Structures are given as C-alpha cells and as structure tokens.
Short mmCIF file of C-alpha atoms in Angstrom, two decimals:
data_model
loop_
_atom_site.label_atom_id
_atom_site.label_comp_id
_atom_site.label_asym_id
_atom_site.label_seq_id
_atom_site.Cartn_x
_atom_site.Cartn_y
_atom_site.Cartn_z
CA MET U 1 -0.84 -21.73 2.79
CA GLY U 2 0.50 -20.90 6.34
CA ILE U 3 -0.88 -20.61 9.50
CA PHE U 4 0.89 -17.74 12.93
CA LYS U 5 0.50 -19.17 16.08
CA ILE U 6 1.19 -16.15 18.92
CA GLU U 7 1.48 -16.43 22.19
CA GLY U 8 0.50 -12.75 23.21
CA GLY U 9 1.19 -10.57 26.20
CA HIS U 10 5.11 -10.18 25.86
CA PRO U 11 6.11 -6.85 25.39
CA LEU U 12 9.06 -6.12 22.89
CA LYS U 13 11.84 -3.95 22.41
CA GLY U 14 14.77 -3.21 20.16
CA ASP U 15 14.98 -1.61 17.09
CA VAL U 16 13.55 -2.13 13.70
CA GLN U 17 14.15 -0.69 9.71
CA PRO U 18 11.08 -0.47 8.00
CA GLN U 19 10.98 -2.18 4.52
CA GLY U 20 10.90 -0.39 1.43
CA ALA U 21 6.98 0.97 0.42
CA LYS U 22 5.18 -1.81 -1.26
CA ASN U 23 2.88 1.16 -3.01
CA GLU U 24 5.74 3.16 -4.02
CA ALA U 25 7.24 -0.20 -5.97
CA LEU U 26 4.39 -1.04 -7.74
CA GLN U 27 4.50 2.27 -9.46
CA ILE U 28 8.83 2.60 -10.41
CA LEU U 29 8.65 -1.58 -11.23
CA CYS U 30 5.94 -0.68 -14.20
CA ALA U 31 7.56 2.41 -15.22
CA VAL U 32 10.80 0.37 -16.54
CA LEU U 33 8.79 -0.35 -19.02
CA LEU U 34 8.85 2.76 -20.52
CA THR U 35 12.65 2.58 -21.53
CA ASP U 36 14.56 -0.36 -23.13
CA GLU U 37 17.96 0.82 -21.11
CA LYS U 38 19.17 -0.49 -17.40
CA VAL U 39 17.02 1.02 -15.07
CA THR U 40 18.39 0.15 -11.01
CA ILE U 41 16.02 0.27 -7.90
CA ALA U 42 16.70 -0.69 -4.45
CA ASN U 43 15.08 -0.78 -1.10
CA ILE U 44 12.42 -2.93 -3.16
CA PRO U 45 10.57 -4.74 -0.65
CA ASP U 46 10.48 -8.54 -0.65
CA ILE U 47 7.03 -9.24 -0.52
CA ILE U 48 4.54 -11.43 -2.67
CA ASP U 49 2.42 -8.85 -4.68
CA VAL U 50 5.80 -7.36 -5.33
CA ASN U 51 7.88 -10.61 -6.33
CA LYS U 52 4.69 -11.48 -8.13
CA LEU U 53 4.77 -8.14 -10.87
CA ILE U 54 8.76 -8.42 -10.87
CA CYS U 55 7.48 -12.09 -12.30
CA LEU U 56 5.00 -11.03 -14.72
CA LEU U 57 7.60 -8.28 -15.81
CA GLY U 58 10.40 -11.19 -16.52
CA ASN U 59 7.40 -13.40 -18.07
CA LEU U 60 6.83 -10.06 -20.45
CA GLY U 61 10.17 -10.24 -21.58
CA VAL U 62 12.04 -7.67 -19.01
CA ALA U 63 15.95 -8.74 -18.47
CA ILE U 64 15.85 -8.69 -14.76
CA GLU U 65 19.44 -9.26 -12.40
CA LYS U 66 18.90 -9.24 -8.57
CA ILE U 67 21.87 -7.66 -6.62
CA ASN U 68 20.92 -8.50 -3.53
CA ARG U 69 17.51 -9.48 -2.20
CA ASN U 70 16.22 -5.78 -2.21
CA THR U 71 18.24 -4.82 -5.21
CA TYR U 72 17.18 -5.42 -9.12
CA THR U 73 18.52 -4.08 -12.26
CA PHE U 74 15.76 -4.48 -15.01
CA GLN U 75 16.22 -3.57 -19.19
CA SER U 76 13.11 -3.65 -21.60
CA ASN U 77 14.83 -4.35 -24.71
CA LYS U 78 13.65 -6.83 -25.73
CA LEU U 79 9.53 -7.58 -24.54
CA ASN U 80 7.41 -10.46 -25.58
CA LEU U 81 4.39 -8.19 -26.24
CA SER U 82 2.36 -11.69 -27.45
CA TYR U 83 2.59 -12.97 -23.70
CA LEU U 84 0.00 -10.01 -22.81
CA GLU U 85 -1.95 -11.81 -25.45
CA SER U 86 -1.89 -15.25 -23.81
CA GLU U 87 -3.91 -17.53 -21.20
CA GLN U 88 -0.81 -17.18 -18.53
CA PHE U 89 -0.79 -13.75 -18.54
CA ARG U 90 -4.44 -13.52 -17.84
CA GLU U 91 -4.21 -15.83 -14.99
CA GLU U 92 -1.02 -13.98 -13.67
CA GLY U 93 -2.46 -10.10 -14.58
CA LYS U 94 -5.67 -11.08 -12.36
CA SER U 95 -3.54 -12.19 -9.58
CA LEU U 96 -2.70 -8.74 -8.12
CA ARG U 97 -3.61 -5.27 -8.13
CA GLY U 98 -0.91 -3.38 -9.08
CA SER U 99 -0.46 -5.06 -12.56
CA ILE U 100 -3.21 -2.61 -13.72
CA MET U 101 -0.22 -0.63 -13.57
CA ILE U 102 1.72 -1.77 -16.73
CA VAL U 103 -1.04 -0.64 -19.05
CA GLY U 104 0.11 3.01 -19.07
CA PRO U 105 3.83 2.81 -20.12
CA LEU U 106 3.23 -0.26 -22.70
CA LEU U 107 0.63 2.00 -24.23
CA ALA U 108 3.06 4.61 -24.20
CA ARG U 109 5.68 3.10 -25.95
CA PHE U 110 4.00 0.53 -27.98
CA GLY U 111 0.36 1.70 -29.17
CA LYS U 112 -1.40 -0.98 -26.85
CA GLY U 113 -1.55 -2.15 -23.72
CA TYR U 114 -3.90 -5.29 -21.98
CA ILE U 115 -5.12 -6.42 -18.36
CA PRO U 116 -7.34 -8.95 -17.20
CA LYS U 117 -9.31 -7.79 -14.30
CA PRO U 118 -7.00 -7.42 -11.36
CA GLY U 119 -7.25 -8.91 -7.93
CA GLY U 120 -6.04 -7.40 -5.01
CA ASP U 121 -7.65 -6.86 -1.10
CA LYS U 122 -11.30 -7.46 -0.87
CA ILE U 123 -12.44 -3.98 0.58
CA GLY U 124 -15.10 -3.18 -1.69
CA ARG U 125 -15.58 -1.74 -4.94
CA ARG U 126 -12.45 -0.79 -6.41
CA ARG U 127 -13.61 1.29 -10.19
CA LEU U 128 -10.43 1.65 -12.82
CA ASP U 129 -12.48 4.53 -14.46
CA THR U 130 -10.12 6.97 -13.50
CA HIS U 131 -6.93 4.92 -15.25
CA PHE U 132 -9.06 4.05 -18.58
CA GLU U 133 -11.02 7.88 -18.88
CA GLY U 134 -7.46 9.45 -18.40
CA PHE U 135 -6.11 7.09 -21.44
CA ILE U 136 -9.16 7.80 -23.54
CA ASN U 137 -8.16 11.91 -23.02
CA LEU U 138 -4.76 10.44 -24.52
CA GLY U 139 -6.64 9.66 -27.97
CA ALA U 140 -6.70 6.03 -26.87
CA LYS U 141 -9.74 3.58 -27.96
CA PHE U 142 -10.87 1.89 -25.13
CA ARG U 143 -12.61 -1.82 -25.75
CA TYR U 144 -13.70 -4.21 -22.56
CA ASN U 145 -14.75 -7.95 -23.11
CA ARG U 146 -17.58 -8.38 -20.10
CA GLU U 147 -17.38 -12.07 -20.40
CA GLU U 148 -13.37 -12.56 -19.79
CA TYR U 149 -13.37 -9.32 -17.91
CA PHE U 150 -9.96 -8.00 -20.06
CA TYR U 151 -9.68 -4.48 -20.21
CA GLY U 152 -7.87 -3.18 -23.69
CA VAL U 153 -6.48 0.24 -25.00
CA GLU U 154 -4.81 0.91 -28.35
CA ALA U 155 -3.66 4.35 -29.93
CA PRO U 156 -1.40 2.54 -33.06
CA ASN U 157 -0.99 6.56 -34.06
CA GLY U 158 0.82 7.15 -30.78
CA LEU U 159 -1.15 9.20 -28.03
CA THR U 160 -1.35 13.07 -27.84
CA GLY U 161 -1.36 15.20 -24.72
CA ALA U 162 -4.43 16.65 -23.21
CA TYR U 163 -6.29 18.65 -20.30
CA MET U 164 -7.96 16.79 -17.79
CA LEU U 165 -9.48 16.69 -14.39
CA LEU U 166 -9.87 13.34 -12.91
CA ASP U 167 -13.14 12.29 -11.33
CA GLU U 168 -11.01 11.28 -8.26
CA ALA U 169 -7.68 11.48 -6.98
CA SER U 170 -6.57 8.05 -7.75
CA VAL U 171 -3.12 7.30 -6.78
CA THR U 172 -3.01 4.33 -9.55
CA GLY U 173 -4.78 6.08 -11.22
CA THR U 174 -2.82 9.45 -11.77
CA ALA U 175 0.01 6.79 -11.96
CA ASN U 176 -0.75 4.86 -14.71
CA ILE U 177 -1.71 8.10 -17.17
CA VAL U 178 1.46 10.26 -16.12
CA MET U 179 3.33 7.05 -17.82
CA ALA U 180 1.26 7.33 -20.57
CA ALA U 181 1.38 11.21 -20.58
CA VAL U 182 5.62 11.55 -20.58
CA LEU U 183 5.65 9.99 -24.57
CA ALA U 184 3.01 11.17 -25.82
CA LYS U 185 2.83 14.47 -28.45
CA GLY U 186 2.48 18.08 -26.66
CA THR U 187 2.00 18.42 -23.06
CA THR U 188 -0.88 17.20 -20.98
CA THR U 189 -2.22 18.73 -17.41
CA ILE U 190 -3.46 16.13 -14.90
CA TYR U 191 -5.79 18.54 -12.48
CA ASN U 192 -6.88 16.33 -9.07
CA ALA U 193 -3.98 14.24 -9.42
CA ALA U 194 -2.79 12.15 -6.57
CA CYS U 195 -0.20 14.09 -4.60
CA GLU U 196 1.10 11.18 -2.35
CA PRO U 197 4.86 10.82 -1.61
CA TYR U 198 5.25 7.24 -3.44
CA LEU U 199 3.56 9.27 -6.83
CA GLN U 200 6.12 11.87 -6.03
CA GLN U 201 8.78 9.65 -6.17
CA LEU U 202 7.70 8.45 -9.29
CA CYS U 203 7.58 12.07 -11.14
CA LYS U 204 11.36 12.74 -9.66
CA MET U 205 12.14 9.56 -11.33
CA LEU U 206 10.97 9.85 -14.58
CA ASN U 207 12.19 13.26 -14.36
CA ALA U 208 15.84 11.27 -13.82
CA MET U 209 14.58 9.11 -17.45
CA GLY U 210 14.17 12.47 -19.27
CA ALA U 211 10.67 12.92 -18.37
CA LYS U 212 9.60 16.68 -18.04
CA ILE U 213 6.83 16.71 -15.06
CA SER U 214 6.28 20.18 -13.20
CA GLY U 215 4.21 20.39 -9.86
CA VAL U 216 5.79 17.30 -8.53
CA GLY U 217 3.83 17.43 -5.05
CA SER U 218 0.94 19.31 -5.97
CA ASN U 219 -2.45 17.97 -7.55
CA LEU U 220 -1.77 19.91 -11.12
CA LEU U 221 0.79 17.45 -13.46
CA THR U 222 2.04 19.42 -16.07
CA ILE U 223 3.56 17.05 -18.53
CA GLU U 224 5.90 18.13 -21.94
CA GLY U 225 6.19 15.15 -23.75
CA VAL U 226 9.12 13.37 -24.53
CA GLU U 227 10.60 10.97 -27.81
CA VAL U 228 12.41 8.40 -25.38
CA LEU U 229 13.52 8.02 -21.73
CA HIS U 230 16.73 6.48 -20.86
CA GLY U 231 17.79 4.56 -17.81
CA CYS U 232 18.41 5.39 -13.84
CA GLU U 233 18.59 4.31 -10.50
CA HIS U 234 16.50 4.94 -7.97
CA THR U 235 15.59 4.10 -3.86
CA ILE U 236 12.37 3.57 -2.73
CA LEU U 237 11.08 5.08 0.00
CA PRO U 238 10.48 3.31 3.42
CA ASP U 239 6.96 2.06 3.80
CA MET U 240 4.76 4.69 6.10
CA ILE U 241 1.96 2.42 6.28
CA GLU U 242 4.67 -0.49 7.93
CA ILE U 243 6.19 2.22 9.92
CA GLY U 244 2.66 2.64 11.05
CA SER U 245 2.06 -0.50 11.84
CA TRP U 246 4.95 -0.27 14.18
CA ILE U 247 3.79 2.55 16.33
CA GLY U 248 0.67 0.51 17.00
CA LEU U 249 2.28 -2.69 17.36
CA ALA U 250 4.21 -0.62 20.31
CA ALA U 251 1.74 0.99 22.09
CA MET U 252 -0.89 -1.68 22.06
CA THR U 253 1.63 -4.53 23.24
CA ARG U 254 3.38 -1.61 25.78
CA SER U 255 6.79 -2.09 24.00
CA GLU U 256 9.75 0.26 23.63
CA ILE U 257 10.99 0.34 20.16
CA THR U 258 12.97 2.57 18.09
CA ILE U 259 11.85 2.57 13.62
CA LYS U 260 14.86 3.67 12.11
CA ASN U 261 15.16 5.92 9.30
CA VAL U 262 12.15 6.60 8.91
CA SER U 263 11.82 9.37 6.41
CA TRP U 264 10.03 11.87 8.64
CA GLU U 265 9.66 14.50 5.84
CA ASN U 266 7.56 11.90 4.29
CA LEU U 267 5.00 10.83 7.17
CA GLY U 268 2.47 13.62 6.81
CA LEU U 269 -0.61 13.44 9.41
CA ILE U 270 0.78 9.37 10.42
CA PRO U 271 2.61 11.03 13.81
CA SER U 272 0.26 13.82 14.65
CA ALA U 273 -2.94 10.98 14.49
CA PHE U 274 -1.21 8.54 16.78
CA ARG U 275 -0.53 11.34 19.51
CA LYS U 276 -4.10 11.92 19.03
CA LEU U 277 -4.87 8.67 20.44
CA GLY U 278 -2.46 9.70 23.45
CA ILE U 279 0.71 7.64 21.85
CA THR U 280 3.73 9.59 22.55
CA ILE U 281 6.30 9.38 19.77
CA GLU U 282 9.76 10.77 20.02
CA LYS U 283 11.11 12.75 16.67
CA VAL U 284 15.10 11.20 17.50
CA ASN U 285 17.04 12.21 14.26
CA ASP U 286 15.30 10.85 11.78
CA ASP U 287 13.98 7.66 13.81
CA ILE U 288 10.82 7.36 15.55
CA TYR U 289 11.37 6.54 19.47
CA ILE U 290 8.02 4.95 21.41
CA PRO U 291 8.44 4.29 24.75
CA ALA U 292 6.75 1.66 26.44
CA HIS U 293 3.53 2.76 27.50
CA THR U 294 3.06 1.46 31.37
CA ASN U 295 0.47 3.49 32.03
CA GLY U 296 -1.45 3.69 28.53
CA TYR U 297 -2.36 6.48 26.56
CA GLU U 298 -5.34 8.66 26.66
CA ILE U 299 -7.45 9.68 23.45
CA LYS U 300 -8.02 13.51 22.68
CA ASN U 301 -11.38 15.13 22.20
CA ASP U 302 -11.59 17.70 20.20
CA ILE U 303 -11.27 20.83 21.96
CA ASP U 304 -14.88 21.90 22.24
CA GLY U 305 -15.02 18.31 24.04
CA SER U 306 -16.67 16.61 21.22
CA ILE U 307 -15.76 12.71 20.88
CA LEU U 308 -12.46 12.16 18.31
CA THR U 309 -13.33 11.18 14.64
CA ILE U 310 -10.16 9.29 12.44
CA ALA U 311 -10.91 9.82 9.14
CA ASP U 312 -8.68 8.94 6.14
CA ALA U 313 -8.77 11.56 2.80
CA PRO U 314 -6.38 11.60 0.13
CA TRP U 315 -2.89 13.33 0.91
CA PRO U 316 -1.98 15.13 2.23
CA GLY U 317 -4.56 13.90 4.30
CA LEU U 318 -4.46 10.72 6.26
CA THR U 319 -3.86 7.50 4.20
CA PRO U 320 -6.82 4.65 4.58
CA ASP U 321 -4.58 1.98 4.74
CA LEU U 322 -3.64 2.64 8.30
CA LEU U 323 -7.17 3.21 9.83
CA SER U 324 -7.47 -0.67 10.71
CA ILE U 325 -4.19 0.04 12.54
CA PHE U 326 -5.88 3.23 14.15
CA LEU U 327 -8.92 1.33 15.13
CA VAL U 328 -7.73 -1.80 17.17
CA VAL U 329 -4.82 0.27 18.75
CA ALA U 330 -7.95 2.29 20.16
CA ALA U 331 -9.29 -1.07 21.74
CA GLN U 332 -6.66 -0.51 24.71
CA ALA U 333 -6.88 3.02 24.74
CA ARG U 334 -8.79 5.70 27.45
CA GLY U 335 -11.17 7.15 25.86
CA GLU U 336 -13.41 6.94 22.89
CA VAL U 337 -12.89 7.86 19.05
CA LEU U 338 -15.01 7.24 16.02
CA ILE U 339 -13.07 5.47 13.11
CA HIS U 340 -14.51 7.15 9.75
CA GLN U 341 -13.52 4.82 6.54
CA LYS U 342 -14.92 7.01 3.65
CA MET U 343 -13.22 5.34 1.11
CA PHE U 344 -13.72 1.05 0.95
CA GLU U 345 -17.15 -0.06 2.17
CA SER U 346 -15.76 -3.54 3.59
CA ARG U 347 -12.43 -2.60 5.13
CA LEU U 348 -13.87 -2.53 8.68
CA PHE U 349 -15.79 -6.17 8.52
CA PHE U 350 -12.81 -7.05 10.58
CA VAL U 351 -13.90 -5.89 13.71
CA ASP U 352 -16.27 -8.85 14.17
CA LYS U 353 -12.79 -10.79 15.14
CA LEU U 354 -11.78 -7.93 17.82
CA ILE U 355 -15.08 -7.65 19.21
CA ASP U 356 -14.77 -11.71 20.11
CA MET U 357 -11.40 -11.17 21.42
CA GLY U 358 -13.77 -8.86 23.98
CA ALA U 359 -12.87 -5.59 22.09
CA LYS U 360 -16.12 -2.90 22.54
CA ILE U 361 -16.71 -1.80 19.09
CA ILE U 362 -20.04 -0.48 17.56
CA LEU U 363 -19.58 -1.09 13.74
CA CYS U 364 -22.47 1.73 13.18
CA ASP U 365 -22.36 1.14 8.99
CA PRO U 366 -19.93 -0.71 6.80
CA HIS U 367 -17.49 3.03 6.99
CA ARG U 368 -17.62 3.83 10.72
CA ALA U 369 -17.00 1.83 14.14
CA VAL U 370 -16.95 3.61 17.39
CA ILE U 371 -14.27 1.95 19.58
CA ILE U 372 -14.50 2.34 23.70
CA GLY U 373 -11.45 1.57 24.95
CA HIS U 374 -10.09 -1.01 27.95
CA ASP U 375 -7.63 1.29 29.34
CA PHE U 376 -5.25 -1.97 29.67
CA LYS U 377 -8.17 -2.97 32.47
CA SER U 378 -9.12 -6.34 30.87
CA GLN U 379 -7.24 -8.09 28.18
CA LEU U 380 -8.13 -9.10 24.98
CA LYS U 381 -8.60 -12.95 24.60
CA ALA U 382 -7.10 -15.29 22.38
CA THR U 383 -8.96 -16.87 19.46
CA LYS U 384 -8.86 -18.52 15.86
CA MET U 385 -9.37 -16.17 12.99
CA SER U 386 -8.12 -15.49 9.65
CA SER U 387 -6.97 -12.63 7.68
CA PRO U 388 -9.31 -11.37 5.67
CA ASP U 389 -6.52 -9.00 3.75
CA ILE U 390 -2.93 -7.27 4.08
CA ARG U 391 -3.51 -4.16 6.58
CA ALA U 392 -6.71 -6.30 9.16
CA GLY U 393 -4.42 -9.21 9.12
CA ILE U 394 -1.64 -6.95 10.57
CA SER U 395 -4.30 -5.72 12.83
CA LEU U 396 -5.18 -9.14 14.02
CA LEU U 397 -1.71 -9.88 14.42
CA ILE U 398 -0.89 -6.44 16.69
CA ALA U 399 -4.14 -7.55 18.43
CA ALA U 400 -3.06 -11.23 18.83
CA LEU U 401 0.56 -9.72 20.42
CA SER U 402 -1.65 -7.84 22.92
CA ALA U 403 -4.12 -10.71 23.97
CA LYS U 404 -4.25 -13.35 27.00
CA GLY U 405 -2.96 -16.99 25.97
CA THR U 406 -2.32 -18.61 22.20
CA SER U 407 -4.20 -17.02 18.93
CA VAL U 408 -3.92 -18.68 15.53
CA ILE U 409 -3.91 -16.84 12.21
CA GLN U 410 -5.05 -18.38 8.99
CA ASN U 411 -4.66 -17.40 5.23
CA ILE U 412 -1.59 -15.67 6.34
CA ASP U 413 -0.82 -14.77 2.57
CA GLN U 414 -2.68 -11.82 3.12
CA ILE U 415 -0.13 -10.41 5.36
CA ASP U 416 2.87 -11.68 3.61
CA ARG U 417 1.73 -9.99 0.77
CA GLY U 418 2.25 -6.18 2.59
CA TYR U 419 4.92 -7.57 5.13
CA GLU U 420 8.59 -8.89 4.72
CA ASN U 421 9.38 -11.13 6.74
CA ILE U 422 7.49 -10.28 9.65
CA ASP U 423 7.44 -13.17 12.09
CA GLU U 424 11.23 -13.20 11.60
CA ARG U 425 11.78 -9.08 12.89
CA LEU U 426 8.96 -9.57 15.41
CA ARG U 427 10.77 -12.66 16.83
CA ALA U 428 14.03 -10.29 17.07
CA LEU U 429 12.34 -7.79 18.95
CA GLY U 430 11.50 -10.88 21.48
CA ALA U 431 7.85 -11.76 20.46
CA LYS U 432 6.39 -15.45 21.08
CA ILE U 433 5.11 -16.31 17.05
CA GLU U 434 5.66 -19.42 15.27
CA ARG U 435 5.12 -19.91 11.42
CA VAL U 436 3.73 -23.29 10.90
CA GLU U 437 3.20 -24.74 7.29
CA SER U 438 0.12 -26.12 6.91
#
C-alpha cells in the first residue's frame, strides 16, 4: 500500500480530461449479463473499483476483450453460475459496493442471484432493502444467511411485472430493479425511481439492447418486459464527481485550469453550487474554464442575508459525493457556509484532519458542519493523514496541495478506487506530488 507525498502551495495550470464516470460504469458493466451477445463499452475508467468488477465478471465466465485502456468488449454466453456459490465469490463480491448490481441481471436471466454483503466506503449505513423489496415485488423469493452475511433471491418460474413505489430514490436500487424488470413478463412501473444521468444512461443502453423503458429522466419509469436482449455499443459519460473535484482543486490552489468535454447538460446543479461559493466558472463550448482566483472567492449569502447552506438531495438535487469537496474549498473562502450531509452519517468525520491543518470548522453533529473561511490570509499547514474513503481522500489531497509544507497521505488505495492516475495527471499540471510504494 502506497502513500502520497505532496509539497503544497504551488499554483497549477493546464488542461485536464475527466475520466469516465465510476458510478455509471458499475451499472453498465453489470448490464452485460443480460444478453449472450457481445457488448462494447467505451470510456471505462481505469480505477480499482471498476477493475475489481471487471475481474469478478471474468471469474463468472464473461468473455472479456480489452480493446484499449478504456474500451472493452463483454460477452456473457458461457457463464459459470456455480462461481456464485464459491468461497472465491464470497471474498471478491464483498470487496466492492457495486457488486450488488449483478443480482438483478442474473435473477432476470437465470432465475437466481446471490451476493455477499457488499463493501465500499465506510460512510455510514447503506441499506439494501430497496433492491430486495423490488425483486420481491417482481415475484422473487428472498433469503438471507445472517451468519455468513449472504443474500439470495430466486425466481425459478421467472419474474412478473408489477407496480412499486420505492421507499427511497436509490440509484443502485433503481438500476438493479430496472435490470431485473426488462426481462420480466408484463409491465413494471417504478415510482420514486432515481433519475440521475447515470441511471438515464443505463436505461438508454438497455433500450439500445431491445428493452422497452419509457419515462427515462423522470421518477416514474414504465418497463414493458421483453423476451431477449441483444448486444450494443455504449460510451460512458464523463465523471461529474471528478469534474467537481477539479473545480474545487483549481479554486483552492488558485490555479488556472480548463476541464475538457464535461457534458454540461449532465452536470445539473454542480456549476451553480460552486458559484455560490464565489468560484468563477466559465462555459467554453463543452469545456469548463476556471481562472486563477488570485483575489480569492466570496461565499454568497441567501437573499435574506442568512448564512448559505449547501445540502445534498436526490437528483436533480446536489450529489452527496461532492459535499466533501465543497467543505474543503470553503476553508479558504471569504465568509461562512453550513454543509449539511443528509444521506450518510459518517461522511464528515474527516474534518478533524482539516482542523489539524488549521481550518476553522465546527462539526455540529454527524451530518452538519459550519466552515469559516480564511480568505487565504492564513495557509493550511502540512500534516500526515490517512484517507478514510474516496471523496474524503480527494478532499484531503486538495487541502494538501494548497497547504504550506509537505503533507503525507496514507491509505491512498481509497483515492485510487475512484480517481484514475490522479498523481500523474496532477504532475502534468505542475503539482509537486510523489507516489511512494511502502
């Protein structure tokens, strides 16, 4: 396991191309299990979580061909379903959160799907009820081995379409249910469905494969089941979370950066939320240009003068994955802001590292933090720290790049889970960052 050594305080400059979207890739890769024909997927991010899922699919028997670094073909015509009951699968399946989304396709096509309790970020409780209640609504039988933390759903006679009102607009839950429903008999209606761009991408891909999904982009999806799906070609969107990370990094380090080909129409509230922090974001064709904020940036209060609150919400609200970025960027703003992380109760606990670096942050409770910005009148101090999860890890990296002195970040596998070659790409912009293998 390696570490990053970062010499902070250096402004960066240049262009950066965002990677393919991690959260879309995890859905799209699972969808290849729905057909025995070849599926070609482009712009797959070369990151730990995605590579683990590709490895899992290969062990399940999917024929995988790597065309280039970010393009693969997949063909699920000779699957080894006995792998699902092996000890190897129990270990590999629990190592990443995205593995849960193989259950819907396997259930739809083969009448059974199994998964160990999946892992992922330690950011609080992440329930799976929405997934399995959806499968039960479609006619599957559910079982759970509490001793081994192993889930199973079975429908030997096939699935039947149904109406369901989801208890929460879960992105992965909606994706899993949609993938199960496309091969069910009859019509499925899903209300309170997630409608994130990445879920829209999944639905568009499934329709290209022959599915009949309507209402894409809304929270009411209607799915007419079909008997078989076919192969297709699909290109993954740029990663909106990584784009937001580059925006925050540019502002915090007072750097001049252009983020290329960002797919503006799929960014939602992200640009306007950064502008509320006073960050200048310019649209140049499909690029984002962030000038060097040599005079800093000032947080805008609400129209009645109240302190600004930035909070997460299901799409089209602000994604929770970016609140850690907003929090660290606010540490050098003029003014104050309340960050309200509603969805995960452990995601703000990394702020003690920022406080050690000199940030003025009051952690009100597990969900809320008040940040009082320095306005660059005082630099953060370099320190030694450990990355607790993907988004906190990149936030600490941004803080280190802006700090005075040399910082060390341990447990960088957490950052590598979501960010492709981040150290190489930062060095290309002029950052003083070194990866040291321990």
